[in-house]
Each structure stands twice: as structure tokens, then as C-alpha cells.
Coordinates of C-alpha atoms in Angstrom, one line a residue:
Chain A
M1 CA 12.3 57.9 -175.9
S2 CA 11.3 56.8 -172.5
E3 CA 9.9 59.3 -170.0
D4 CA 11.8 61.0 -167.3
V5 CA 10.5 60.2 -163.8
F6 CA 10.3 62.7 -160.9
I7 CA 9.3 62.4 -157.3
I8 CA 6.9 65.3 -156.7
G9 CA 5.7 64.6 -153.2
A10 CA 6.3 62.5 -150.1
G11 CA 4.7 61.7 -146.8
I12 CA 5.7 59.8 -143.8
H13 CA 4.1 58.4 -140.7
P14 CA 6.6 58.8 -137.8
F15 CA 8.6 55.6 -137.2
G16 CA 8.6 53.9 -133.8
R17 CA 5.6 52.4 -132.0
T18 CA 2.1 53.7 -132.6
P19 CA -0.2 51.3 -130.5
G20 CA -3.4 53.0 -131.7
L21 CA -2.8 52.5 -135.5
S22 CA -2.4 49.5 -137.7
G23 CA 0.4 49.4 -140.2
L24 CA -2.1 49.8 -142.9
Q25 CA -3.6 52.9 -141.2
Q26 CA -0.1 54.4 -140.9
G27 CA 0.3 53.8 -144.7
V28 CA -2.9 55.7 -145.3
F29 CA -1.6 58.5 -143.1
A30 CA 1.6 58.7 -145.2
V31 CA -0.4 58.8 -148.5
R32 CA -2.7 61.5 -147.2
Q33 CA 0.2 63.6 -146.1
A34 CA 2.0 63.2 -149.4
L35 CA -1.1 64.3 -151.3
E36 CA -1.8 67.2 -149.0
R37 CA 1.8 68.5 -149.2
A38 CA 1.6 68.3 -153.0
G39 CA -1.9 69.9 -153.1
L40 CA -3.2 66.8 -154.9
A41 CA -6.3 64.6 -154.3
W42 CA -6.5 60.8 -154.3
R43 CA -8.5 60.9 -157.6
D44 CA -5.4 62.4 -159.3
V45 CA -3.4 59.2 -158.6
Q46 CA -3.6 56.9 -161.6
F47 CA -1.9 53.8 -160.2
A48 CA -0.2 52.5 -157.1
F49 CA 2.4 50.0 -156.0
G50 CA 2.6 49.2 -152.3
G51 CA 3.3 46.6 -149.7
S52 CA 4.3 45.5 -146.3
D53 CA 6.1 42.5 -144.9
A54 CA 3.9 41.8 -141.9
A55 CA 1.1 44.4 -141.8
G56 CA -1.4 43.4 -144.5
N57 CA -2.4 44.1 -148.1
A58 CA -1.6 47.6 -149.4
D59 CA -4.4 47.6 -151.9
T60 CA -7.0 47.5 -149.2
M61 CA -6.2 51.1 -148.4
V62 CA -8.5 52.2 -151.2
S63 CA -11.4 51.6 -148.8
E64 CA -10.1 54.6 -146.8
L65 CA -8.5 56.6 -149.6
G66 CA -11.4 56.3 -152.1
L67 CA -12.8 53.8 -154.6
T68 CA -11.3 55.3 -157.7
S69 CA -10.8 51.9 -159.5
I70 CA -7.1 52.5 -160.1
P71 CA -4.7 49.6 -160.5
F72 CA -3.2 49.0 -157.1
I73 CA -0.4 46.4 -157.2
N74 CA 0.7 44.7 -154.0
V75 CA 4.4 44.1 -153.6
A76 CA 5.7 41.4 -151.3
N77 CA 9.5 41.3 -151.6
G78 CA 10.8 41.0 -148.1
C79 CA 13.3 43.7 -147.2
A80 CA 13.2 45.1 -150.8
T81 CA 9.4 45.6 -150.6
G82 CA 9.6 49.4 -150.6
G83 CA 12.4 49.5 -153.2
S84 CA 10.4 47.1 -155.4
A85 CA 7.3 49.2 -155.1
M86 CA 9.2 52.3 -156.2
F87 CA 10.9 50.4 -159.0
G88 CA 7.4 49.3 -160.1
A89 CA 6.1 52.9 -160.1
Y90 CA 9.2 54.2 -161.7
S91 CA 9.0 51.6 -164.6
T92 CA 5.3 52.3 -165.1
I93 CA 5.9 56.0 -165.6
K94 CA 9.0 55.5 -167.6
S95 CA 7.1 53.2 -170.0
G96 CA 4.6 56.0 -170.7
E97 CA 1.6 54.0 -169.4
F98 CA 0.6 56.5 -166.7
D99 CA 2.0 59.9 -165.6
L100 CA 1.2 60.1 -161.9
G101 CA 1.4 57.3 -159.4
L102 CA 2.1 56.2 -155.9
A103 CA 4.7 54.0 -154.2
V104 CA 3.8 53.2 -150.6
G105 CA 5.4 51.0 -147.9
F106 CA 4.4 50.4 -144.3
D107 CA 4.9 47.8 -141.6
K108 CA 4.3 47.0 -138.0
H109 CA 6.4 44.3 -136.3
P110 CA 6.2 42.9 -132.8
R111 CA 9.0 43.6 -130.3
G112 CA 12.2 41.7 -130.5
S113 CA 14.1 40.0 -133.3
F114 CA 12.4 38.6 -136.3
S115 CA 11.4 34.9 -136.1
P116 CA 11.7 33.4 -139.6
L117 CA 10.7 29.8 -140.3
P118 CA 13.2 27.7 -142.2
A119 CA 10.8 26.3 -144.7
D120 CA 9.8 29.8 -145.9
W121 CA 13.5 30.3 -146.8
G122 CA 14.1 26.9 -148.4
L123 CA 16.1 25.6 -145.4
P124 CA 15.8 22.4 -143.3
D125 CA 14.2 22.6 -139.9
W126 CA 17.4 21.8 -138.0
Y127 CA 19.0 25.1 -139.1
G128 CA 16.4 27.0 -137.1
E129 CA 16.0 24.4 -134.4
T130 CA 19.7 24.5 -133.4
G131 CA 19.8 28.3 -133.2
L132 CA 21.6 29.2 -136.4
M133 CA 18.8 31.1 -138.1
L134 CA 19.2 34.7 -136.8
T135 CA 19.8 37.8 -138.9
T136 CA 21.8 39.2 -135.9
Q137 CA 24.4 36.4 -136.2
F138 CA 24.9 37.0 -139.9
F139 CA 25.5 40.7 -139.5
A140 CA 27.9 40.0 -136.6
M141 CA 29.9 37.4 -138.5
K142 CA 30.1 39.6 -141.6
I143 CA 31.5 42.6 -139.8
Q144 CA 33.7 40.4 -137.5
R145 CA 35.5 39.1 -140.6
Y146 CA 35.6 42.5 -142.2
M147 CA 37.1 44.1 -139.1
S148 CA 39.7 41.3 -139.0
L149 CA 40.6 41.8 -142.7
Y150 CA 40.7 45.6 -142.7
G151 CA 41.7 46.5 -139.1
I152 CA 38.5 48.2 -138.2
T153 CA 37.9 48.5 -134.4
P154 CA 34.8 48.6 -132.2
H155 CA 35.4 52.3 -131.7
T156 CA 34.6 52.9 -135.3
L157 CA 31.4 50.8 -134.9
G158 CA 30.5 53.0 -131.9
A159 CA 31.1 56.2 -133.8
V160 CA 28.6 55.1 -136.5
A161 CA 26.0 54.5 -133.9
E162 CA 26.8 57.7 -132.0
K163 CA 26.3 59.6 -135.3
A164 CA 23.0 57.8 -136.0
F165 CA 21.5 58.8 -132.6
A166 CA 22.8 62.4 -132.9
N167 CA 21.1 62.7 -136.3
G168 CA 17.9 61.0 -135.0
V169 CA 17.6 63.8 -132.4
L170 CA 17.1 66.2 -135.3
A171 CA 14.7 64.1 -137.4
D172 CA 11.0 64.5 -136.5
H173 CA 10.1 61.1 -138.0
A174 CA 12.8 59.2 -136.1
W175 CA 12.0 56.7 -133.3
R176 CA 15.1 57.1 -131.1
R177 CA 15.4 60.9 -130.5
E178 CA 18.0 60.9 -127.7
A179 CA 21.7 61.1 -128.2
V180 CA 23.7 58.1 -126.9
D181 CA 27.4 58.6 -126.0
M182 CA 30.2 56.4 -127.1
D183 CA 30.8 54.8 -123.7
T184 CA 27.2 53.8 -123.4
I185 CA 27.2 52.3 -126.9
L186 CA 30.4 50.3 -126.5
H187 CA 29.4 49.0 -123.0
S188 CA 25.7 48.3 -123.5
Q189 CA 24.6 44.7 -123.5
M190 CA 26.5 42.5 -126.1
V191 CA 23.9 41.1 -128.5
S192 CA 26.1 39.2 -130.9
D193 CA 29.8 39.9 -130.7
P194 CA 31.2 42.4 -131.7
L195 CA 27.8 44.2 -131.9
T196 CA 26.1 45.7 -128.8
K197 CA 22.5 46.6 -128.2
F198 CA 23.0 50.2 -129.4
M199 CA 24.7 49.1 -132.6
F200 CA 21.6 47.2 -133.8
C201 CA 18.4 48.6 -135.2
S202 CA 15.1 47.1 -134.0
P203 CA 12.1 46.0 -136.0
G204 CA 9.5 48.7 -135.6
E205 CA 6.6 50.5 -137.3
G206 CA 6.2 53.3 -139.8
A207 CA 5.0 54.2 -143.3
V208 CA 6.2 56.2 -146.3
A209 CA 4.4 57.3 -149.4
L210 CA 6.1 58.8 -152.5
L211 CA 4.3 60.4 -155.4
L212 CA 6.0 59.9 -158.8
A213 CA 5.2 61.7 -162.0
S214 CA 6.4 62.0 -165.6
G215 CA 8.5 65.0 -166.6
R216 CA 5.6 66.5 -168.4
K217 CA 3.3 66.1 -165.5
A218 CA 5.9 67.4 -163.0
R219 CA 6.4 70.6 -165.0
E220 CA 2.7 71.0 -165.3
L221 CA 2.3 70.8 -161.5
G222 CA 5.3 73.0 -160.8
L223 CA 6.0 71.3 -157.4
P224 CA 9.4 70.8 -155.8
A225 CA 10.6 67.8 -157.5
V226 CA 13.7 65.5 -157.8
R227 CA 14.4 63.5 -160.8
L228 CA 14.7 59.7 -160.3
R229 CA 17.9 59.1 -162.2
A230 CA 18.1 55.4 -161.3
A231 CA 16.2 52.7 -159.6
A232 CA 17.7 49.3 -159.5
V233 CA 16.8 46.1 -157.6
R234 CA 19.2 43.2 -157.8
T235 CA 19.5 39.8 -156.2
R236 CA 22.7 38.0 -155.1
P237 CA 25.5 37.0 -157.4
P238 CA 27.6 33.9 -156.9
G239 CA 29.9 33.9 -153.9
S240 CA 28.1 36.5 -151.9
F241 CA 27.7 36.2 -148.1
E242 CA 24.0 36.4 -147.1
V243 CA 21.6 36.1 -144.3
F244 CA 20.5 32.5 -143.6
S245 CA 23.4 30.7 -145.3
P246 CA 24.3 27.2 -143.9
A247 CA 27.3 27.3 -146.2
L248 CA 29.3 29.7 -148.4
D249 CA 31.2 29.0 -151.6
L250 CA 35.0 28.9 -151.2
E251 CA 35.3 31.3 -154.1
R252 CA 34.2 34.6 -152.7
G253 CA 32.4 37.0 -155.0
G254 CA 30.5 40.3 -155.0
S255 CA 27.3 41.2 -153.2
P256 CA 23.8 42.1 -154.3
T257 CA 24.7 45.6 -153.1
S258 CA 27.8 45.9 -155.4
V259 CA 25.7 44.7 -158.4
A260 CA 22.7 47.0 -157.7
S261 CA 25.0 49.9 -157.0
Q262 CA 26.9 49.5 -160.3
A263 CA 23.6 49.1 -162.2
A264 CA 22.3 52.4 -160.6
Y265 CA 25.5 54.3 -161.4
D266 CA 25.3 53.0 -165.0
M267 CA 21.6 54.1 -165.3
A268 CA 22.3 57.5 -163.9
G269 CA 25.6 58.0 -165.8
V270 CA 27.3 59.2 -162.6
G271 CA 29.8 57.7 -160.2
P272 CA 30.2 57.6 -156.4
E273 CA 32.4 60.7 -156.5
D274 CA 29.4 62.7 -157.8
I275 CA 27.0 61.8 -154.9
D276 CA 26.3 64.6 -152.4
I277 CA 24.3 62.7 -149.7
A278 CA 23.7 59.0 -149.1
Q279 CA 21.3 56.8 -147.1
L280 CA 22.9 53.4 -146.7
Q281 CA 21.4 50.2 -145.1
D282 CA 22.5 50.3 -141.5
T283 CA 20.8 47.3 -139.9
E284 CA 23.7 47.5 -137.5
A285 CA 26.6 49.9 -137.3
G286 CA 28.9 47.5 -139.2
A287 CA 26.6 47.3 -142.1
E288 CA 26.9 51.1 -142.7
I289 CA 30.7 50.7 -142.7
M290 CA 30.7 47.8 -145.1
H291 CA 28.1 49.4 -147.4
M292 CA 30.2 52.5 -147.7
A293 CA 32.7 50.4 -149.6
E294 CA 30.2 48.1 -151.4
N295 CA 28.4 51.1 -152.8
G296 CA 31.8 52.5 -154.1
F297 CA 32.2 55.5 -151.8
C298 CA 35.5 54.4 -150.4
A299 CA 38.0 51.4 -150.5
D300 CA 37.8 48.6 -148.0
G301 CA 39.5 49.8 -144.8
E302 CA 39.3 53.5 -145.5
Q303 CA 36.2 53.8 -143.3
T304 CA 38.3 54.2 -140.2
A305 CA 39.7 57.4 -141.4
W306 CA 36.5 58.6 -143.0
I307 CA 34.6 58.2 -139.8
A308 CA 37.3 59.6 -137.5
E309 CA 37.4 62.7 -139.7
G310 CA 33.6 63.1 -139.5
R311 CA 33.2 62.9 -143.3
T312 CA 29.9 61.0 -143.0
R313 CA 28.3 63.5 -140.5
I314 CA 25.6 65.9 -141.6
D315 CA 28.3 68.6 -142.1
G316 CA 30.8 66.3 -143.7
S317 CA 31.8 65.8 -147.3
L318 CA 29.4 62.9 -147.8
P319 CA 26.6 62.9 -145.2
V320 CA 25.4 59.4 -144.5
N321 CA 22.1 58.5 -142.9
T322 CA 21.1 62.0 -142.1
D323 CA 17.9 61.0 -140.3
G324 CA 19.7 58.5 -138.2
G325 CA 19.0 55.6 -140.5
C326 CA 17.6 52.3 -139.3
L327 CA 19.6 52.7 -136.1
A328 CA 17.5 55.7 -135.0
C329 CA 14.4 55.1 -137.0
G330 CA 14.0 51.3 -136.5
E331 CA 13.2 48.9 -139.3
P332 CA 9.6 48.5 -140.4
I333 CA 10.6 46.3 -143.4
G334 CA 8.1 47.5 -145.9
A335 CA 8.7 51.2 -145.2
S336 CA 12.4 51.2 -144.6
G337 CA 13.7 51.5 -148.1
L338 CA 11.2 54.3 -149.0
R339 CA 12.2 56.2 -145.9
Q340 CA 15.7 56.6 -147.3
V341 CA 14.3 58.0 -150.6
Y342 CA 12.0 60.3 -148.5
E343 CA 15.0 61.6 -146.7
N344 CA 16.9 62.3 -149.9
Y345 CA 13.9 64.0 -151.3
V346 CA 13.4 66.4 -148.4
Q347 CA 17.2 67.0 -148.2
L348 CA 17.4 67.8 -151.9
I349 CA 14.5 70.2 -151.9
G350 CA 15.9 71.9 -148.8
Q351 CA 13.1 71.0 -146.4
A352 CA 15.0 68.8 -143.9
G353 CA 14.7 71.3 -141.1
A354 CA 17.2 70.9 -138.2
R355 CA 19.1 68.1 -140.0
Q356 CA 19.4 69.9 -143.4
A357 CA 22.8 69.1 -144.9
P358 CA 24.6 72.3 -145.9
G359 CA 25.5 73.4 -149.4
R360 CA 23.9 72.7 -152.7
L361 CA 22.8 69.0 -152.8
R362 CA 22.5 67.8 -156.4
L363 CA 22.6 64.0 -156.2
G364 CA 21.2 61.8 -153.4
Y365 CA 21.9 58.0 -153.2
S366 CA 19.9 55.4 -151.3
H367 CA 20.6 51.8 -150.7
V368 CA 18.5 49.1 -148.9
Y369 CA 19.6 45.5 -148.3
G370 CA 17.9 42.5 -146.9
A371 CA 17.3 38.8 -146.8
P372 CA 17.9 36.5 -148.7
G373 CA 20.3 38.7 -150.6
V374 CA 18.6 41.6 -152.3
S375 CA 19.5 45.2 -152.7
A376 CA 17.7 48.2 -154.1
V377 CA 19.5 51.4 -155.0
A378 CA 18.0 54.7 -156.1
I379 CA 19.7 57.9 -157.3
V380 CA 17.8 61.2 -157.2
E381 CA 18.8 64.5 -158.7
R382 CA 17.6 68.0 -157.9
Chain B
M1 CA 26.7 6.0 -135.6
P2 CA 27.8 4.3 -132.3
D3 CA 25.2 3.6 -129.6
T4 CA 26.4 6.4 -127.4
L5 CA 25.2 9.1 -129.9
P6 CA 21.5 10.0 -129.9
V7 CA 19.4 10.0 -133.1
P8 CA 20.6 12.5 -135.7
I9 CA 18.6 15.8 -135.8
A10 CA 18.2 15.3 -139.6
D11 CA 18.8 12.6 -142.2
G12 CA 21.6 13.0 -144.6
L13 CA 23.4 15.6 -142.4
I14 CA 26.0 13.7 -140.5
C15 CA 27.9 10.6 -141.8
P16 CA 27.0 7.7 -139.5
E17 CA 30.2 5.8 -140.4
T18 CA 32.5 8.5 -139.0
E19 CA 31.1 8.6 -135.5
G20 CA 29.6 12.0 -136.3
N21 CA 32.9 13.5 -137.4
A22 CA 32.1 14.3 -141.0
L23 CA 29.2 16.1 -142.8
F24 CA 27.5 15.2 -146.0
A25 CA 27.3 17.6 -148.9
S26 CA 26.2 17.4 -152.5
R27 CA 28.3 18.0 -155.6
E28 CA 26.3 19.3 -158.6
R29 CA 27.4 17.0 -161.5
A30 CA 27.1 19.7 -164.1
T31 CA 29.2 22.4 -162.4
N32 CA 31.1 20.5 -159.7
R33 CA 29.8 23.1 -157.2
L34 CA 29.4 21.8 -153.6
C35 CA 26.3 22.6 -151.6
F36 CA 25.5 22.0 -147.9
P37 CA 23.2 20.7 -146.6
A38 CA 23.2 17.8 -149.0
R39 CA 20.4 17.5 -151.5
P40 CA 18.0 14.5 -151.4
E41 CA 19.9 11.4 -152.4
D42 CA 17.6 10.6 -155.3
D43 CA 18.3 13.9 -157.1
P44 CA 20.2 12.7 -160.2
R45 CA 21.8 16.1 -160.7
Y46 CA 23.9 15.7 -157.6
E47 CA 26.2 13.2 -156.1
R48 CA 26.6 12.8 -152.4
V49 CA 30.1 13.5 -151.0
L50 CA 31.7 13.8 -147.6
L51 CA 33.2 17.2 -146.6
P52 CA 36.7 17.5 -145.2
R53 CA 36.7 17.0 -141.4
T54 CA 39.0 19.9 -140.6
G55 CA 39.5 23.5 -141.5
R56 CA 40.0 27.0 -140.3
L57 CA 37.7 29.4 -138.5
W58 CA 36.5 32.0 -141.1
S59 CA 34.3 34.1 -138.8
W60 CA 32.5 33.8 -135.5
T61 CA 30.1 35.5 -133.1
I62 CA 28.4 34.7 -129.7
Q63 CA 24.7 34.2 -129.5
R64 CA 24.0 36.1 -126.3
F65 CA 20.2 35.8 -126.0
R66 CA 17.8 32.9 -126.4
P67 CA 16.5 32.8 -130.0
K68 CA 12.8 32.9 -130.5
S69 CA 10.8 29.7 -130.7
P70 CA 9.9 28.7 -133.3
P71 CA 12.2 28.1 -135.0
Y72 CA 14.6 27.6 -132.1
A73 CA 13.9 24.2 -130.4
G74 CA 16.6 24.2 -127.6
P75 CA 15.9 24.1 -123.9
E76 CA 14.1 27.0 -122.1
A77 CA 17.2 27.5 -119.9
F78 CA 19.7 29.5 -122.0
E79 CA 23.5 29.7 -122.0
P80 CA 25.2 31.9 -124.6
Y81 CA 26.8 29.8 -127.4
A82 CA 29.4 30.5 -130.1
V83 CA 28.6 30.2 -133.8
G84 CA 31.0 30.4 -136.7
Y85 CA 31.8 29.6 -140.3
V86 CA 34.6 27.1 -140.8
D87 CA 36.5 26.9 -144.1
L88 CA 36.6 23.2 -144.5
D89 CA 39.9 22.5 -146.3
G90 CA 39.5 23.6 -149.8
A91 CA 35.8 22.5 -150.1
L92 CA 33.2 24.8 -148.6
I93 CA 32.7 27.3 -145.7
V94 CA 30.2 25.8 -143.4
E95 CA 28.2 27.4 -140.5
G96 CA 27.8 25.7 -137.2
R97 CA 28.1 26.0 -133.4
L98 CA 31.6 26.2 -132.0
V99 CA 32.2 24.0 -129.0
D100 CA 35.0 23.1 -126.5
V101 CA 36.5 26.6 -126.7
A102 CA 36.4 29.6 -124.4
F103 CA 34.8 32.6 -126.1
D104 CA 38.0 34.7 -125.4
D105 CA 40.1 32.2 -127.3
L106 CA 38.1 32.4 -130.6
A107 CA 40.2 33.8 -133.4
I108 CA 39.8 33.8 -137.1
G109 CA 42.2 31.3 -138.7
M110 CA 42.3 28.9 -135.8
A111 CA 42.3 25.2 -136.7
M112 CA 38.9 23.5 -136.2
R113 CA 37.4 20.0 -136.8
V114 CA 33.9 18.6 -137.2
V115 CA 32.5 17.0 -134.0
P116 CA 29.1 15.5 -133.2
L117 CA 27.1 17.7 -130.9
P118 CA 24.4 16.3 -128.6
F119 CA 21.5 18.8 -128.8
E120 CA 18.7 18.9 -126.2
M121 CA 15.3 19.7 -127.7
T122 CA 12.7 21.7 -125.8
D123 CA 10.9 18.5 -124.7
G124 CA 14.1 17.1 -123.2
T125 CA 14.9 14.6 -125.9
L126 CA 18.4 14.4 -127.2
R127 CA 19.4 14.6 -130.9
T128 CA 22.8 14.6 -132.5
S129 CA 23.7 17.8 -134.4
F130 CA 27.2 18.9 -135.4
G131 CA 29.6 21.5 -134.3
F132 CA 33.2 22.6 -134.7
A133 CA 35.9 22.2 -132.0
P134 CA 39.5 23.4 -131.9
D135 CA 41.7 21.0 -133.7
K136 CA 44.4 20.6 -131.1
G137 CA 46.6 18.4 -133.3
V138 CA 47.3 21.3 -135.6
G139 CA 49.2 24.5 -134.8
A140 CA 47.5 27.9 -135.3

């Protein structure tokens, strides 16, 4: 019988830009905050998984946190770094090897878009040289086709961004904390048609730390806890449409998100209709729309009505991206997936402050997606 | 490739015998699956094939800002350009620049064909890349 796994504490370094602190230092800040809120000390932590995409080696934070000789495993898994760190911590506790551990993710990216090198992604130089290797183009072309197939309009894209910034105003860890109106969103600079500047998130900075414990340990500590019912990381199936693809198979298939989502529902023994709150990858406004369907919450095309009716707002029937998501928080790659789990944790234990979703929240769902086609889904239960 | 076209931007990308109007791909012998760009010619698991020269626009966008260098190696001066995926008749959906078309005229499903695309590198030299242009001979 494998162990139940609980999240018993969480810390966050505010997202955005913090010129005085390295990404690693923001990671240390998040770990200290998680420990302090839980009333625990670093010496109580038996193991750690952590990582960043561009801000250094997580395990070097022991020089600041304390030389307790614990195993500290660095995770480098691109956009799924945070999700993979949590999966590592989850599996370790589930196996019974340890009963209290840490998952930490942090990052610090320079301004502007990411600048990937073709060789790092197994692609020829010409693909980058001729201006085809941009994540923004991929997201724009995925939603462009989706809008054409399912009759979704730019107004629905704008409504998603408007909601994100409205939620960000209420989230003390968000980067963008000013509301942006629909007109401004729709008429801001076009970045990659049909997506404007305010429909895209920006690479940024931030850090998140989660403390995970076995059921026995969680009961012993008596802290506010949520049970991690599922943690699934999945790579792309045949026929998916991914970032950095010079060509796509004619026969279209599922997505890493649909596969990870199904795996997580199976692990948890629940379905999308049971979920009370969701944090979905919103690299841009269209991604949130498509991911609502890929994660099973609605059928393709139903998003127009869902969003017009406000069903994904904080006071709606399925609040989505209650802290403003990537659009309001920015995207520090290593921290982004853990921020979603942090948000579900504080929502489920009723400590989300001004952005607290109403009613009893039992099941929280989080989904991160990134290059070159990887998704991580977690389901937590209060 | 005729004398009028500059040196290809990569080997094994554009078929020289078609005046730049067709792209190479590889067919995996075991599965028949096509892949683009083509694999190295000496890989025995694949055979080199030519992709169809025409197809339909599958999706598109406009690149409105100059991409970062590296990897982008175009000129410093920047003009927005269109990018899209074209479903090459029953073979593969291939990504490339869209040329000879006004941005406002782009529409999913429009007929397209492969064309050679002179590409100016940052240092001013010219290379031949590929793009897709509206296939005027075919009705939308």
C-alpha cells in the first residue's frame, strides 16, 4: 500500500522583476517562507527536488539554507521543471522512502521573448535563421486555426486577458496588478496575429516552494493540508501540434495535455465535472481557451458561451487562473507550474485573501504546458 | 538550381532540379511516416522523397517584431512577415514563410504552392530558402 501524499506548506517569492535578487535567492526566499508558515525548520526537510530553466542549480541553495546533507536533486525539464520537481517529491513520498520533502522552482529571465537555439532542440540552423523559431508564432497559429474551426472571436480572447488582469489586481504575488480594459487589450500592439501584446504573458522572475509530507507525517504535524490526489507528467503523443515544429503529421492526434489530463483523472478517480477550481497554462489568452477543452472541462467551441457567462471568473462555476495566471504573473519557467499548485493550495485552505473563490472548494486542478510538448497535471483535494 | 538563385540556405532542403519549387522530405521505411526536414541521405532507415508542390493553408500568423538574434539571421532592418503551415496535398503539413500575398488576404484553406525565397542574411549575403505563395491557378 503506497503512502498518501499531502502538501503541508507553501511559500512564494512575488513574481515580476526583482533586480536585487538572483533567481536562486528568490528560491531560498520561497523555501524559508514555506518553512516559516508551516512552523518547520530546514533540518526537518529530508529531501528536495528543485530546478530552474535559466537561473542556476537548485541544490546550491543548501549553502544558504543549511548543510544538512540531504539528497537534493536538480531537475532540468524545460517548461515542466516545476511539475517534474513536484512529481519527483510526490513519488519519493509515495514510495515510502521519506516522509517530508521539498519541491522548489525558480527562475529569472531577461526581458523580451525567449531566444532558443535550434541545435538545442534537434533542429537545423535554417529554422532559426529564417525567423520561424518563435514560441509566439506557434501559439498564434494554434489559436488561429482553433478559432477558425470553432468560431471563436478576438472578443473571447480579450475577455480571457481582461479576467486575468482583474484577478492579478487581487493577488499579492502577481506581477501585473492593474486592470486592463477590453478596448486596450484588443487594440494594443499586435504581436503575432490574432494575439496582441496584452494577450501574451512575458518571461519574468519568481519562485515557489512546496512542502510535501506523507499522510502519517501530515496528521502528526496537524497543519492545513491538501492531499495530492494525482501528479502526472506526459510528453507528446503522435499527431500533436507543438512549439518548434517544422512539419506536422497529416493525421492529427491528441496533445500532451489531453494525455496528462486523462492520466491525472485516472490516478485521482475523478472527472472534470468534479473539479472546483482550475489553474490552466495561459501562455497567451488562446491557450487558456484551448486548454479548457484539452483538460476536459468543456467541448471544443463551448468556450465562447462559458466565458461570456463568466463561468471561469473567481465567482463562476469553475474559476480558472484565480491569481491571473501567466498573463498577470509572468512566466519564470522553473516556477510557473508550481505557482499554479501554490494557488490551488491557498484557495483550498481558504487563505487566498481578496481573490478567495467562494463556497467549499474540494478539488483543485493545475496544468502546465511547454516546449517541446510536455504537460504536467496535478489534482489536489481538501 | 538555375544561376539566378543564390546558394541554398541548407543542403537537402530544396530540390535543385525543380528551380526551388519543391522540398525534400524523408520517408521512414519501417512506418511510411514522412518527416521534414529530410534526414541525412546516408541514413538507411529513410528514403528521400519530394513533397507535393501545392497544398492548402492550414494556419497562419504575422511576425510583427524582429526575432532575437541568434537564432534569427535576417537583416537588421525589419519588415513584418507572414508565417504559416501548408497542408501539402495528402503528404505533410509544412511550416514556412508566406509570400506574394497581402496580410489581409490570408485565409485558412487558400491554395498555396512552394516557391524559392531569396533570404538576405545579416551580413548582406543572399541564400535561397523556401516559402509558400498563393497558387493562382487553383480556385479557393
